[in-house]
Amino acid sequence: MHHIIFLSLGSNLGDRLANLHNAVSALPPKIQPLLQSSVYETSPWGYSNQPDFYNQVLKAKTHLEPFEVLAYLKSLELSLGREETFRYGPRLIDIDLLFFDRLTLSTPELTIPHPRITERAFVLVPLAEIAPDLTHPGIGKTIQQLISSIDTSSVNLIHSSFS
């Protein structure tokens, strides 16, 4: 059975655009990208004394179950060169699972939908580009409705996936 998932990718070290591209290219065969947002440059979130991020959101399909997706993404980050730092610190690549089908899940290891999605313009702007009518299963609002209630002024288009 295929599951539809949405992933958020971010990078603020090294060649940020190449880091995002390498991450997308490394996802198959376990995760098959279906749609990619444009790439946006955004201010850091949570810890501001670091370089700006490049962010992107993907829609993908997978046969993996939620905890298998999490384990796969964490191992992929390490294989792409991510090193452990502090929470919200700089990173070569960060891949977060945003949505998994219409599932809601809350465990110490994994929360779906991602617990801070509604406060993060760097996730909502690219997500609204590829899935504006996607409904957050825990809140019942579309991505377009969620984005209308936050400040998006720090999210700047860098590279359009539609050009």
Coordinates of C-alpha atoms in Angstrom, one line a residue:
M1 CA 0.0 0.0 0.0
H2 CA 1.2 3.5 -0.9
H3 CA 1.1 6.2 1.7
I4 CA 1.2 9.9 0.8
I5 CA 3.6 11.9 2.8
F6 CA 4.8 15.5 3.0
L7 CA 8.4 16.3 3.9
S8 CA 10.1 19.6 4.8
L9 CA 13.8 20.0 3.8
G10 CA 16.1 22.6 5.1
S11 CA 19.8 23.5 4.9
N12 CA 22.0 26.4 6.1
L13 CA 25.5 25.1 5.8
G14 CA 27.7 24.7 2.7
D15 CA 26.0 24.8 -0.7
R16 CA 22.4 24.9 0.5
L17 CA 20.8 24.4 -2.9
A18 CA 23.0 21.4 -3.7
N19 CA 22.2 20.0 -0.2
L20 CA 18.5 20.1 -0.9
H21 CA 19.0 18.6 -4.4
N22 CA 21.2 15.8 -3.0
A23 CA 18.6 15.0 -0.3
V24 CA 15.7 14.8 -2.9
S25 CA 17.9 12.6 -5.1
A26 CA 18.7 10.3 -2.2
L27 CA 15.1 9.6 -1.2
P28 CA 14.3 6.8 -3.8
P29 CA 13.6 4.0 -3.9
K30 CA 12.0 3.9 -0.4
I31 CA 10.4 7.4 -0.8
Q32 CA 9.3 8.5 -4.3
P33 CA 9.0 12.3 -4.7
L34 CA 5.8 13.3 -6.6
L35 CA 5.9 17.1 -6.3
Q36 CA 8.5 19.7 -5.2
S37 CA 7.9 23.2 -4.0
S38 CA 10.2 26.0 -5.0
V39 CA 13.2 26.8 -2.8
Y40 CA 12.9 29.6 -0.3
E41 CA 15.4 31.4 1.8
T42 CA 14.3 32.0 5.4
S43 CA 15.5 33.4 8.6
P44 CA 16.5 30.8 11.2
W45 CA 13.8 29.6 13.6
G46 CA 14.4 28.9 17.3
Y47 CA 18.1 30.0 17.3
S48 CA 18.9 33.2 15.3
N49 CA 22.7 33.4 15.5
Q50 CA 23.3 31.3 12.4
P51 CA 23.1 31.5 8.6
D52 CA 19.8 31.7 6.8
F53 CA 18.2 28.5 5.6
Y54 CA 17.1 27.3 2.2
N55 CA 13.8 25.4 2.6
Q56 CA 11.6 23.2 0.4
V57 CA 8.6 20.9 0.8
L58 CA 8.0 17.7 -1.0
K59 CA 4.9 15.5 -1.6
A60 CA 6.0 11.9 -1.9
K61 CA 4.7 8.3 -1.8
T62 CA 6.1 5.4 0.2
H63 CA 5.4 1.8 1.3
L64 CA 7.1 2.5 4.6
E65 CA 5.1 2.9 7.8
P66 CA 5.6 6.2 9.9
F67 CA 8.3 4.9 12.2
E68 CA 10.2 3.4 9.3
V69 CA 10.0 6.8 7.5
L70 CA 11.4 8.5 10.5
A71 CA 14.3 6.0 10.8
Y72 CA 15.0 6.2 7.1
L73 CA 15.0 10.0 7.1
K74 CA 17.4 10.2 10.1
S75 CA 19.8 7.7 8.5
L76 CA 19.6 9.6 5.2
E77 CA 20.5 12.9 7.0
L78 CA 23.6 11.2 8.5
S79 CA 24.6 9.7 5.1
L80 CA 24.4 13.2 3.5
G81 CA 26.7 14.6 6.1
R82 CA 24.5 15.9 8.9
E83 CA 26.3 16.2 12.2
E84 CA 24.6 16.4 15.6
T85 CA 24.6 19.9 17.1
F86 CA 22.2 21.6 19.5
R87 CA 18.4 22.0 19.1
Y88 CA 17.5 24.4 16.2
G89 CA 21.3 24.8 15.5
P90 CA 22.9 25.0 12.0
R91 CA 22.7 21.9 9.9
L92 CA 23.8 20.7 6.5
I93 CA 20.4 19.0 6.0
D94 CA 17.2 18.6 7.9
I95 CA 14.4 16.4 6.8
D96 CA 11.1 16.5 8.7
L97 CA 8.0 14.4 8.2
L98 CA 5.1 16.8 8.1
F99 CA 2.1 14.6 7.2
F100 CA 1.5 10.9 6.7
D101 CA -1.8 10.3 4.9
R102 CA -4.5 11.7 7.2
L103 CA -2.8 10.1 10.3
T104 CA -2.6 11.8 13.7
L105 CA -0.1 10.3 16.0
S106 CA 1.6 11.4 19.2
T107 CA 4.5 9.5 20.8
P108 CA 7.7 10.5 22.4
E109 CA 9.6 9.7 19.2
L110 CA 7.2 11.0 16.5
T111 CA 4.2 13.4 16.3
I112 CA 2.2 13.5 13.1
P113 CA 1.3 16.1 11.8
H114 CA 4.5 17.8 12.7
P115 CA 3.7 19.6 16.0
R116 CA 5.0 23.1 15.0
I117 CA 3.9 23.2 11.4
T118 CA 1.2 25.9 12.2
E119 CA 3.8 28.4 13.5
R120 CA 6.5 27.9 10.8
A121 CA 6.2 30.2 7.7
F122 CA 9.2 28.4 6.2
V123 CA 7.1 25.2 6.1
L124 CA 3.7 26.7 5.3
V125 CA 4.8 28.9 2.4
P126 CA 6.3 26.1 0.3
L127 CA 3.6 23.7 1.4
A128 CA 0.9 26.2 0.3
E129 CA 2.6 26.3 -3.1
I130 CA 2.1 22.6 -3.8
A131 CA -0.9 21.7 -1.5
P132 CA -2.9 24.8 -0.6
D133 CA -6.1 22.7 0.0
L134 CA -4.5 20.0 2.1
T135 CA -6.4 19.9 5.4
H136 CA -4.5 19.6 8.7
P137 CA -6.2 16.5 10.2
G138 CA -5.8 17.7 13.8
I139 CA -7.1 21.3 13.2
G140 CA -9.4 21.0 10.3
K141 CA -8.0 24.0 8.4
T142 CA -6.4 24.0 5.0
I143 CA -2.8 25.0 4.6
Q144 CA -4.0 28.2 2.8
Q145 CA -6.1 29.0 5.9
L146 CA -3.2 28.4 8.3
I147 CA -0.8 30.5 6.2
S148 CA -3.2 33.5 6.3
S149 CA -2.7 33.8 10.1
I150 CA 1.1 34.0 10.2
D151 CA 3.8 36.5 9.1
T152 CA 5.4 35.3 5.9
S153 CA 7.6 38.3 5.3
S154 CA 10.9 36.5 6.1
V155 CA 10.3 33.8 3.4
N156 CA 11.8 34.7 0.1
L157 CA 11.7 32.8 -3.2
I158 CA 15.1 31.7 -4.3
H159 CA 14.6 29.1 -7.0
S160 CA 11.3 28.3 -8.6
S161 CA 10.6 24.7 -9.3
F162 CA 8.0 25.8 -11.9
S163 CA 10.3 27.9 -14.1

